[in-house]
Short mmCIF file of C-alpha atoms in Angstrom, two decimals:
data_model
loop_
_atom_site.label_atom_id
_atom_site.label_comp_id
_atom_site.label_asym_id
_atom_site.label_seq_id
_atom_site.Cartn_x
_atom_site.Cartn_y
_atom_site.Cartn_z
CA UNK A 1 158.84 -48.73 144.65
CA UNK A 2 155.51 -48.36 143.81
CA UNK A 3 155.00 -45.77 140.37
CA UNK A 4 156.33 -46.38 136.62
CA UNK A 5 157.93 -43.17 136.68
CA UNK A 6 159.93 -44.21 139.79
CA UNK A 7 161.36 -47.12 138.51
CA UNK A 8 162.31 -45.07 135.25
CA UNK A 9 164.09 -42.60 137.63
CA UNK A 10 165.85 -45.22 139.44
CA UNK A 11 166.82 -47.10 136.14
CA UNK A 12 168.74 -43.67 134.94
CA UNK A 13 170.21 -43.06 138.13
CA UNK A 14 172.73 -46.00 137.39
CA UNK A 15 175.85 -45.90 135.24
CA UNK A 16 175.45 -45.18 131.62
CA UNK A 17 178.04 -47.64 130.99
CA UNK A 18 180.10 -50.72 133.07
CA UNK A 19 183.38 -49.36 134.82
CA UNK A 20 184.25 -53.29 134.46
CA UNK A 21 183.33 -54.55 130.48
CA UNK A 22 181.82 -58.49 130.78
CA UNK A 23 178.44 -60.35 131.08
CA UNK A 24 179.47 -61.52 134.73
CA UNK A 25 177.01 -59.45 136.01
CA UNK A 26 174.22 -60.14 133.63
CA UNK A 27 175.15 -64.04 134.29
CA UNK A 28 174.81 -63.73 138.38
CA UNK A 29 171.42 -61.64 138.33
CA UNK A 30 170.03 -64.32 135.65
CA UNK A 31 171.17 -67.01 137.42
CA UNK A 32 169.36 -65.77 140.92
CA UNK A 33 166.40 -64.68 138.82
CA UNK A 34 165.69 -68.86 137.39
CA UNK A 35 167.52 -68.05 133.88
CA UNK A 36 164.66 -66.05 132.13
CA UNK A 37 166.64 -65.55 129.05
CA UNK A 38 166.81 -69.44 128.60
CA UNK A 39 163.22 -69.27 128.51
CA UNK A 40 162.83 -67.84 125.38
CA UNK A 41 162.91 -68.07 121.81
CA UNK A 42 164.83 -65.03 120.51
CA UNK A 43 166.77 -63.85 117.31
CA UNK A 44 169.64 -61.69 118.16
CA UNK A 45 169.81 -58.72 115.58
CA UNK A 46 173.28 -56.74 116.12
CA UNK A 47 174.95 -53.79 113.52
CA UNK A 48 175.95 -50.35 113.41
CA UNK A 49 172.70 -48.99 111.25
CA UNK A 50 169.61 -51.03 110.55
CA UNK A 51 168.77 -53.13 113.62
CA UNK A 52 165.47 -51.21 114.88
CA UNK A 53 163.85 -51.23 110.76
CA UNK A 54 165.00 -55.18 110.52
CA UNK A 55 162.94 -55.60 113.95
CA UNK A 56 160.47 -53.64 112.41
CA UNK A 57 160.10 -55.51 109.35
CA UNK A 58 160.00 -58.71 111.16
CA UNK A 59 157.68 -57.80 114.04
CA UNK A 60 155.11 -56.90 111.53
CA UNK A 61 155.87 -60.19 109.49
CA UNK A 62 155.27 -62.21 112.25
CA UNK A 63 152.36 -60.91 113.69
CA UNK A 64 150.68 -60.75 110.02
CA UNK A 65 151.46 -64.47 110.63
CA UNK A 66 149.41 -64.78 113.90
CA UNK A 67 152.83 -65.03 116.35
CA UNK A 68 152.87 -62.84 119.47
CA UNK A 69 156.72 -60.91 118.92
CA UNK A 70 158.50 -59.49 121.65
CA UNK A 71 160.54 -56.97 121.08
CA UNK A 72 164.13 -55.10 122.76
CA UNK A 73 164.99 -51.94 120.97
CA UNK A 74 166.72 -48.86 122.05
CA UNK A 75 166.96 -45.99 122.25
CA UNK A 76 163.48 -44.99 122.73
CA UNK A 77 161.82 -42.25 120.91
CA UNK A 78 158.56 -41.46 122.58
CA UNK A 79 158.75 -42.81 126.11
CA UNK A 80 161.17 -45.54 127.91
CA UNK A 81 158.57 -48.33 128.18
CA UNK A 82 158.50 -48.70 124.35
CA UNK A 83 162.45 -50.28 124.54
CA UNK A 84 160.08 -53.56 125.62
CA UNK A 85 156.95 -54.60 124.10
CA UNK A 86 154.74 -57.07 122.99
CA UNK A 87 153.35 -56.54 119.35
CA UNK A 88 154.30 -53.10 119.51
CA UNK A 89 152.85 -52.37 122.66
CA UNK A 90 155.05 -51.22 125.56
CA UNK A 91 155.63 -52.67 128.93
CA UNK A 92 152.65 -51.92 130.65
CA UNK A 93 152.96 -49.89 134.34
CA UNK A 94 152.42 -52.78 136.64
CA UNK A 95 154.90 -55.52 134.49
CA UNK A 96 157.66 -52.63 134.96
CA UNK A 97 157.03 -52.16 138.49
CA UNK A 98 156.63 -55.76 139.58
CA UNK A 99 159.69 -56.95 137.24
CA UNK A 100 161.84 -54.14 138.84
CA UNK A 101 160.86 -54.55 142.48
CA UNK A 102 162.18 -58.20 141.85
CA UNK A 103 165.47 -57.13 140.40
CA UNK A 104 166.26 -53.98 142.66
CA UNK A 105 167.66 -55.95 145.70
CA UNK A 106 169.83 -57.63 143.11
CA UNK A 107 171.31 -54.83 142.17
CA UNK A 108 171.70 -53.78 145.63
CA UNK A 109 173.13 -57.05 146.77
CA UNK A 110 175.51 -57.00 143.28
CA UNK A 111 176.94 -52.93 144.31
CA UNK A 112 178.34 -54.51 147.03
CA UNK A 113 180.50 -57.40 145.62
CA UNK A 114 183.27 -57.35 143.34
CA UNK A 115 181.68 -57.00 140.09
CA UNK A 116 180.21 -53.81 140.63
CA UNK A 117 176.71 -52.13 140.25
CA UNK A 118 175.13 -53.54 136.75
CA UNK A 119 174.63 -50.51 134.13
CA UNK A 120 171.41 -49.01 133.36
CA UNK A 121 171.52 -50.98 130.34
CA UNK A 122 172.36 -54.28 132.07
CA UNK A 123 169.69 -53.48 134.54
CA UNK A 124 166.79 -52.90 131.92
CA UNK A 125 167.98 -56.10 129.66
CA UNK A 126 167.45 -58.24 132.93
CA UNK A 127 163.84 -56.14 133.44
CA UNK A 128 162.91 -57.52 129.79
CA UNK A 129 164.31 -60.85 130.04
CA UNK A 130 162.01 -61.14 133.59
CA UNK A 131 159.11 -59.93 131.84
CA UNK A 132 159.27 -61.61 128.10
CA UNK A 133 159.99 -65.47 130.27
CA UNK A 134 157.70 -64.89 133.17
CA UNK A 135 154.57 -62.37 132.34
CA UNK A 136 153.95 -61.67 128.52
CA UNK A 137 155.66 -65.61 127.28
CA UNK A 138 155.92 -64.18 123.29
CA UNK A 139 156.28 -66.99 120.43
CA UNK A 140 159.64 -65.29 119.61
CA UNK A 141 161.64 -62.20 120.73
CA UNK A 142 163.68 -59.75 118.80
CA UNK A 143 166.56 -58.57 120.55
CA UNK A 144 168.49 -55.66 119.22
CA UNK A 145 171.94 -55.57 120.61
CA UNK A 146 172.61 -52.50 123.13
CA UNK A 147 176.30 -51.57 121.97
CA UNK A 148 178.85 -54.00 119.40
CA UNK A 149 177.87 -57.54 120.91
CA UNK A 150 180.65 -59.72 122.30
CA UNK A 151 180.40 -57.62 125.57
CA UNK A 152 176.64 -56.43 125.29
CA UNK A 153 174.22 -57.24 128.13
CA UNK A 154 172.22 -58.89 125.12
CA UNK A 155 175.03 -61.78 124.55
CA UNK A 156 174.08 -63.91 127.23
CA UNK A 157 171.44 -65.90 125.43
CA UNK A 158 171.21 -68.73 123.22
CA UNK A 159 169.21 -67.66 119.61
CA UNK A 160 167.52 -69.32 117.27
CA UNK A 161 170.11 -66.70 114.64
CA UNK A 162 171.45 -63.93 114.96
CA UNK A 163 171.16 -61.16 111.98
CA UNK A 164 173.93 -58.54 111.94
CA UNK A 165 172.46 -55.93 109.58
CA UNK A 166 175.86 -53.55 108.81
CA UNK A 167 178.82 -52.44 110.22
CA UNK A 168 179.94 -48.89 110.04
CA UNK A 169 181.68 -46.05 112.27
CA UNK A 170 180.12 -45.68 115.42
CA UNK A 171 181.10 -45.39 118.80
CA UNK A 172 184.66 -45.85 117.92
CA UNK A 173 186.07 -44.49 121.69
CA UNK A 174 184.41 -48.30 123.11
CA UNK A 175 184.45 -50.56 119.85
CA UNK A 176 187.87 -49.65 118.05
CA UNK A 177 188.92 -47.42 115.46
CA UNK A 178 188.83 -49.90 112.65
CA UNK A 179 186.06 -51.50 110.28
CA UNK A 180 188.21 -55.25 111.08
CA UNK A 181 188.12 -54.09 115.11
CA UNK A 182 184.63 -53.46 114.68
CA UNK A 183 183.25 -55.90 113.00
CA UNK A 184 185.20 -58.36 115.56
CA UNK A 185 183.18 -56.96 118.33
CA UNK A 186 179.93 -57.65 116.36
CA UNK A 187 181.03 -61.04 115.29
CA UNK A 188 181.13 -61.79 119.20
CA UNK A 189 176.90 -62.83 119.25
CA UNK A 190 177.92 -65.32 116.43
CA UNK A 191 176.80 -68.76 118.35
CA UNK A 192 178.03 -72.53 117.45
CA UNK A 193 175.47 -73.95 114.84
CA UNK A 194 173.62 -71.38 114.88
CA UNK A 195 172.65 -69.41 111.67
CA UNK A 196 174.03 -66.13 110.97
CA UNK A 197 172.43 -63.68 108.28
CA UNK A 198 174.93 -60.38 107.27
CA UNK A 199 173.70 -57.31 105.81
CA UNK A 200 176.87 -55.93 105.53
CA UNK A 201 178.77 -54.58 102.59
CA UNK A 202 182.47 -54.21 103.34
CA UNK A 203 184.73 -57.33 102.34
CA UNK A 204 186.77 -56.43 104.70
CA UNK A 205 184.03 -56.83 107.43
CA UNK A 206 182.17 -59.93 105.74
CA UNK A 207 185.47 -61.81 106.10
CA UNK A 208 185.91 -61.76 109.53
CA UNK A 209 182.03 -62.72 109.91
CA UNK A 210 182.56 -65.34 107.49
CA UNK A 211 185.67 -66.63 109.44
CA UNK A 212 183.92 -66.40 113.01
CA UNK A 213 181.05 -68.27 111.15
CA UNK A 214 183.65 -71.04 110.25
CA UNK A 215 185.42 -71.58 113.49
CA UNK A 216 181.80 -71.97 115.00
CA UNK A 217 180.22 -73.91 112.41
CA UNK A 218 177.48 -71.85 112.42
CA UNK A 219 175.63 -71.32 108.66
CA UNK A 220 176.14 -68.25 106.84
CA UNK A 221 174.11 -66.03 104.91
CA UNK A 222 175.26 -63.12 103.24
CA UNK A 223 173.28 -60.32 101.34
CA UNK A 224 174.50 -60.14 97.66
CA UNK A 225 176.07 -63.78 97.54
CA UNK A 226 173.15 -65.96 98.99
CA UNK A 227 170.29 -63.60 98.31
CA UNK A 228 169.46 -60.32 97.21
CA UNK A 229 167.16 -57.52 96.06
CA UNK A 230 166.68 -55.74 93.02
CA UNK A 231 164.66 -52.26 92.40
CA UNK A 232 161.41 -52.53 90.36
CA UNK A 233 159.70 -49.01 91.25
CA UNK A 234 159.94 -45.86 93.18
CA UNK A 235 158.43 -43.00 93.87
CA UNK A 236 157.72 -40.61 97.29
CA UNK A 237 155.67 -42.79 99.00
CA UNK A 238 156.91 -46.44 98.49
CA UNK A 239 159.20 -48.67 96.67
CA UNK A 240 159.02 -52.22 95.20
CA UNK A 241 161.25 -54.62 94.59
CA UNK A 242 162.52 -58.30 93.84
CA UNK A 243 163.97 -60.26 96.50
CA UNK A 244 165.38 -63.75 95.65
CA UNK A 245 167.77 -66.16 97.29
CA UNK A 246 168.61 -70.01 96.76
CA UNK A 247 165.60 -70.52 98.39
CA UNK A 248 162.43 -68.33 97.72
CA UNK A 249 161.98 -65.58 94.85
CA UNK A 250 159.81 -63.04 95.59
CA UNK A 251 158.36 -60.49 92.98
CA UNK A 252 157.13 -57.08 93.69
CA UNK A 253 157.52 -56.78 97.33
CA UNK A 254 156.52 -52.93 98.27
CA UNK A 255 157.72 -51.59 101.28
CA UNK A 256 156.86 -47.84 102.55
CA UNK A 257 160.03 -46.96 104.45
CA UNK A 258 162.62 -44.93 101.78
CA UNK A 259 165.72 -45.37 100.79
CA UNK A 260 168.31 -48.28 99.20
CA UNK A 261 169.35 -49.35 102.68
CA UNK A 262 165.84 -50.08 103.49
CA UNK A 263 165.41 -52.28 100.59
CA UNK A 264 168.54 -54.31 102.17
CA UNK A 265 167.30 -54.27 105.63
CA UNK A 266 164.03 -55.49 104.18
CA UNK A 267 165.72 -58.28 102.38
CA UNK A 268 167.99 -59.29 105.53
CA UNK A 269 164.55 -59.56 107.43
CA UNK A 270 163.21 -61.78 104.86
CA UNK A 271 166.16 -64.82 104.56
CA UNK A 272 165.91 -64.25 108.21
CA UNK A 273 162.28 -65.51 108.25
CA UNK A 274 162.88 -67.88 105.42
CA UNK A 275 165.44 -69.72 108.39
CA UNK A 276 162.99 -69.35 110.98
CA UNK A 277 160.66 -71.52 108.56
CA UNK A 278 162.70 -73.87 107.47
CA UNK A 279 164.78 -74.74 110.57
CA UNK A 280 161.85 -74.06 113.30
CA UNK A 281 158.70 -75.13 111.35
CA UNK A 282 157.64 -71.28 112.10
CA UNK A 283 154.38 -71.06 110.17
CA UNK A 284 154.89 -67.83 107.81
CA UNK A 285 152.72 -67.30 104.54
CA UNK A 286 153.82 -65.57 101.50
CA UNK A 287 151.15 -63.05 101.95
CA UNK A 288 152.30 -62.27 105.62
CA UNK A 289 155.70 -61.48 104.61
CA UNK A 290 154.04 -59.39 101.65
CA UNK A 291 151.75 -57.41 103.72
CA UNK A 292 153.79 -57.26 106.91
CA UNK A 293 156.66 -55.43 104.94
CA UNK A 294 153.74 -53.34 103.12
CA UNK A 295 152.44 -52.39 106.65
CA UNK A 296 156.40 -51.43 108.27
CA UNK A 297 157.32 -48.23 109.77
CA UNK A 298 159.97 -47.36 112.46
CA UNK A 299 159.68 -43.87 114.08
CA UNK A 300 162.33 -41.39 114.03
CA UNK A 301 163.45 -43.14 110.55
CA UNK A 302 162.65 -40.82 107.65
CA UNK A 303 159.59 -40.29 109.39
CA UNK A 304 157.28 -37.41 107.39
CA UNK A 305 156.04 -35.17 110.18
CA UNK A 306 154.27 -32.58 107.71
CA UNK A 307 153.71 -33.01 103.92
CA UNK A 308 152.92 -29.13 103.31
CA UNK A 309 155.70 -27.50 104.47
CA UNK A 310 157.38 -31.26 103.71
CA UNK A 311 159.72 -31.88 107.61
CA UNK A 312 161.18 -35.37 107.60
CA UNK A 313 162.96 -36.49 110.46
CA UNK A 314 165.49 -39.21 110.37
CA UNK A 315 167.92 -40.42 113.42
CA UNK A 316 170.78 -40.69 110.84
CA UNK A 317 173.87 -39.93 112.98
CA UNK A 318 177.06 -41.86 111.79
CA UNK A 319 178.78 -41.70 108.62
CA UNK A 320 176.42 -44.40 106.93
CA UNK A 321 173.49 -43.20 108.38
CA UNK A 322 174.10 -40.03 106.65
CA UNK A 323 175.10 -41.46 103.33
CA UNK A 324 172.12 -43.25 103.25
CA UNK A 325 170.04 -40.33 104.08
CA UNK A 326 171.77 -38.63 101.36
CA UNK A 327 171.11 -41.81 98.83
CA UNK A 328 167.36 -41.48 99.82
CA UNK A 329 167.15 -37.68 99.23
CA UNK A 330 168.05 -37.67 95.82
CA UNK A 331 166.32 -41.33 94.91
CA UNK A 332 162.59 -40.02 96.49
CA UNK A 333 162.95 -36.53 96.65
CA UNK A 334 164.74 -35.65 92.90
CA UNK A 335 163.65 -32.14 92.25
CA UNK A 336 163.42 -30.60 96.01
CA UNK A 337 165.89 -28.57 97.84
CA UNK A 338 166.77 -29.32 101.14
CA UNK A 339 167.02 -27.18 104.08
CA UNK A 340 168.84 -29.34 107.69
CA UNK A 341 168.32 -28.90 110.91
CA UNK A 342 170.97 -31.01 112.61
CA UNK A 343 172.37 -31.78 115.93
CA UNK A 344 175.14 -34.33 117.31
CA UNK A 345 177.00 -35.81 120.50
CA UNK A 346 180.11 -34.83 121.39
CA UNK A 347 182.30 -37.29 119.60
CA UNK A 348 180.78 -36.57 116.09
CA UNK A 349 182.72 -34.91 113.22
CA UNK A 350 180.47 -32.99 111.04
CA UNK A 351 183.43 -32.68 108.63
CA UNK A 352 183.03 -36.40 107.86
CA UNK A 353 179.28 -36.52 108.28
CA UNK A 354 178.24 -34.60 105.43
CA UNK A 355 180.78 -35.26 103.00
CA UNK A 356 177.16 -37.05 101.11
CA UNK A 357 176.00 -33.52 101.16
CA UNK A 358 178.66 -31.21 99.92
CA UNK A 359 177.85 -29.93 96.23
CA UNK A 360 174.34 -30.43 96.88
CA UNK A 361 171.65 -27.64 96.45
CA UNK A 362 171.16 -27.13 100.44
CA UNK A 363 171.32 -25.22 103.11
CA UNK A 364 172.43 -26.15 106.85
CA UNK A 365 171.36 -25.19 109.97
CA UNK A 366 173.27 -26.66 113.48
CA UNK A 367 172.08 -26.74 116.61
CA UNK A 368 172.38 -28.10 120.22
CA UNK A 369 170.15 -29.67 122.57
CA UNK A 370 169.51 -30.99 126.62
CA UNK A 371 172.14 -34.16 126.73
CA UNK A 372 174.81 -34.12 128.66
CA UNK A 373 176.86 -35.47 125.83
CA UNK A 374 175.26 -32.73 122.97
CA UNK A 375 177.72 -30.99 121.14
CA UNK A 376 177.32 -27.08 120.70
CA UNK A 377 176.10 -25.68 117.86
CA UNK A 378 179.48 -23.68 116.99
CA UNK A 379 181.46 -26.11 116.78
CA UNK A 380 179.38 -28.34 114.53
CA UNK A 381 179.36 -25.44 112.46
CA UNK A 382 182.91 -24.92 112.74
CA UNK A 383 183.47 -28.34 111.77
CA UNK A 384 180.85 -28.59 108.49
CA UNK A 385 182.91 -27.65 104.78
CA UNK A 386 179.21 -26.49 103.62
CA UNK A 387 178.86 -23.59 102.08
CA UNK A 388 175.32 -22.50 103.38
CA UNK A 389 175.46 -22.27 107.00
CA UNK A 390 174.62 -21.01 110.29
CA UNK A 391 173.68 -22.08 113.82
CA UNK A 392 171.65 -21.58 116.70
CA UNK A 393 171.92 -22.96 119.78
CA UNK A 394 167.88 -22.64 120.97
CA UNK A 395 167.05 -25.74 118.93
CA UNK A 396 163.09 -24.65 119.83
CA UNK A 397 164.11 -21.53 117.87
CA UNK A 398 166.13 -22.86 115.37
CA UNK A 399 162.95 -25.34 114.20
CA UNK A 400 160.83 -22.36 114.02
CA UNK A 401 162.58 -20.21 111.81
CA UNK A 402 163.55 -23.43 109.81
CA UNK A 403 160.12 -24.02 109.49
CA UNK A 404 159.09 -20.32 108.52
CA UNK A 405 161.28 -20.05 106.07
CA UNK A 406 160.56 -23.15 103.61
CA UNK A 407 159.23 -22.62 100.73
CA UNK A 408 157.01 -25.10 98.59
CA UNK A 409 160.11 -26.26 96.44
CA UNK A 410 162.37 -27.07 99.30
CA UNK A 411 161.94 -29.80 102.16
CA UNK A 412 163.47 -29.57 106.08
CA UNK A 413 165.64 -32.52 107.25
CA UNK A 414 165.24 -32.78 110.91
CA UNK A 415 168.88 -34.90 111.70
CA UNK A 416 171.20 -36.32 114.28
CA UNK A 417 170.85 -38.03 117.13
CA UNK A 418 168.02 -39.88 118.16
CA UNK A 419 167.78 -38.08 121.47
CA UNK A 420 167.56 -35.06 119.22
CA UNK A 421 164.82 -36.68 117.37
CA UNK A 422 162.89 -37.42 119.92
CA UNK A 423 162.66 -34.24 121.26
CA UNK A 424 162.09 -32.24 117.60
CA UNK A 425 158.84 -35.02 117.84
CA UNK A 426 157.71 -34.34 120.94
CA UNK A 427 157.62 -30.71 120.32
CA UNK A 428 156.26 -31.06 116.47
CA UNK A 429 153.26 -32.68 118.18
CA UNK A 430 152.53 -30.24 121.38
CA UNK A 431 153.40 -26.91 118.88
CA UNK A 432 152.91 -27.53 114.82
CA UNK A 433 150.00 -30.45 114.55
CA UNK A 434 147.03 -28.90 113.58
#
């Protein structure tokens, strides 16, 4: 194996997902590979919504602070490489190719046992955990869990904390149908004595993190009871606010990424930090969490694409996402009317994702795009009780005319799945940039 693109290739050629669910896998590659993952210092970030802008704000707190960060996200928006990188730079070529012709006869040797080929997912965890212990060596890592946690590829390693930043409906057909069955699942990367720091709002969800936090003695922090933010200032292109816990207070921290939820992800990131100091001796300056925060953006996440026509894209695609899209519409964007341009996976309801939306001066435009699991645009249009609405299945076609038609009081919301996303991006940049 000798080319980037070839080990990408050979990555997606392997299951999506494990036939058998477990970290036995993960645990007998590590252990043949000199247990990289024990090698490292990492914080574990888990949740339904949130965990790529918490990375974010951290990342960019950190290295305002003179760390090197790795970082594990996924999916990727722009190209596969980006899921690992060091201070926001991704894998290079020859890491990725050297890391993966170490692993590949693994994975060969593992097919042919009893536990089964690894995953994709299990196989590009292992490439990062290689690379992060034996070729870049960070300060810290940020790992965002794959899928839920207790069975994630992720949840074989030992953090510093773990951060679980919300828990909401999503991928209900592997996690469980319930917030209590869900937040279990999340509640598995909990570790003994380790600290945990929850972003999430349900009781009924905080109590079974609170009770897993218990039984494993592990310190709990929870936004709203042991710190919290507070709105100073708004407007399009940032908000302020107060943070302040038992710990720190700080006044007038401005962030440029929109919305409520981003406040609270911003806030989660911060106690987060405040542990890292106080329990590791981590070296982090009141201005570097000021400016770091200042300086955070996440791509795909209300990302402004054009200001005149105004096309925001956002990778909202579960029932909070989309209420929190919603939220942000009406907090930044008061006197606009919205035109969407949305697409979803098969196992989306459109019925329940924009109940935010109905009664709202907008129109709605569904579409469908290359994924195996993409749902067609008819049925996401059967499914939507909007009033303005129509579809088109050429989502190339369907941006265009979306795009032709706005007028200077109305703004298009590019939404759905990140997959989706990515592509509307990729195709804003070769067709509409100027």
């Amino acid at each position: 194996m000798q080319k980037g693109m070839e080990v990408i290739e050979w990555i997606h050629s392997l299951l999506p997902f494990g036939i058998k669910p477990g970290l036995k896998r993960m645990e007998w590659m590590l252990k043949r590979l000199g247990n990289p993952e024990q090698k490292m210092k990492v914080v574990h970030i888990g949740g339904t919504n949130g965990k790529g802008s918490t990375v974010s704000f951290m990342r960019h707190v950190l290295e305002k602070a003179d760390y090197n960060v790795g970082t594990f996200t996924s999916p990727y928006i722009e190209r596969f490489e980006e899921r690992i990188s060091l201070n926001g730079q991704p894998i290079d070529e020859h890491s990725l190719v050297e890391s993966a012709n170490k692993i590949r006869p693994l994975v060969e040797e593992l097919a042919q046992t009893e536990l089964g080929s690894p995953t994709e997912f299990e196989v590009i965890t292992t490439i990062a955990f290689d690379y992060f212990a034996h070729v870049a060596k960070p300060d810290i890592v940020l790992l965002e869990v794959g899928l839920g946690g207790r069975l994630d590829s992720t949840n074989v390693i030992t953090p510093l904390l773990s951060v679980i930043t919300s828990i909401g409906f999503d991928h209900m057909h592997i996690l469980g149908e319930t917030l209590g069955e869900i937040a279990f699942e999340k509640a598995g990367i909990i570790k003994r004595n380790t600290p945990i720091v929850s972003g999430i709002a349900q009781k009924e969800a905080q109590e079974i993190i609170m009770e897993t936090a218990k039984e494993k003695q592990a310190p709990y922090f929870q936004l709203r009871e042991h710190f919290e933010e507070s709105l100073v200032d708004i407007d399009r292109h940032v908000q302020s606010f107060t943070y302040t816990s038992d710990r720190h207070a700080f006044e007038n921290v401005t962030i440029q990424m929109p919305g409520p939820h981003q406040r609270e992800n911003a806030s989660v990131a911060i106690c987060a930090l405040e542990l890292l100091i106080e329990k590791y001796g981590f070296i982090i300056s009141a201005e570097a969490i000021r400016e770091g925060l200042k300086a955070t953006t996440w791509i795909g996440r209300f990302e402004k694409l054009n200001e005149h026509p105004l096309v925001v894209i956002d990778g909202a695609h579960n029932q909070e996402g989309m209420e929190s899209l919603a939220k942000t519409l009406i907090l930044h964007y008061p006197k606009k009317t919205f035109r969407f341009l949305l697409a979803a996976t098969k196992e989306k309801d459109m019925g329940k994702l924009l109940k935010p939306f109905e009664g709202m001066d907008a129109s709605f435009t569904f579409t469908s795009f290359d994924f195996f699991r993409a749902a067609s645009s008819q049925v996401l249009f059967d499914q939507a009780a909007v009033e303005v609405k129509r579809y088109e299945d050429q989502w190339e076609k369907a941006l265009a005319e979306e795009v032709q038609a706005l007028k200077d009081e109305e703004m298009l919301v590019v939404a759905g799945s990140l997959y989706f996303i990515s592509a509307i991006r990729e195709e804003w940049r070769k067709n509409y940039m100027k």
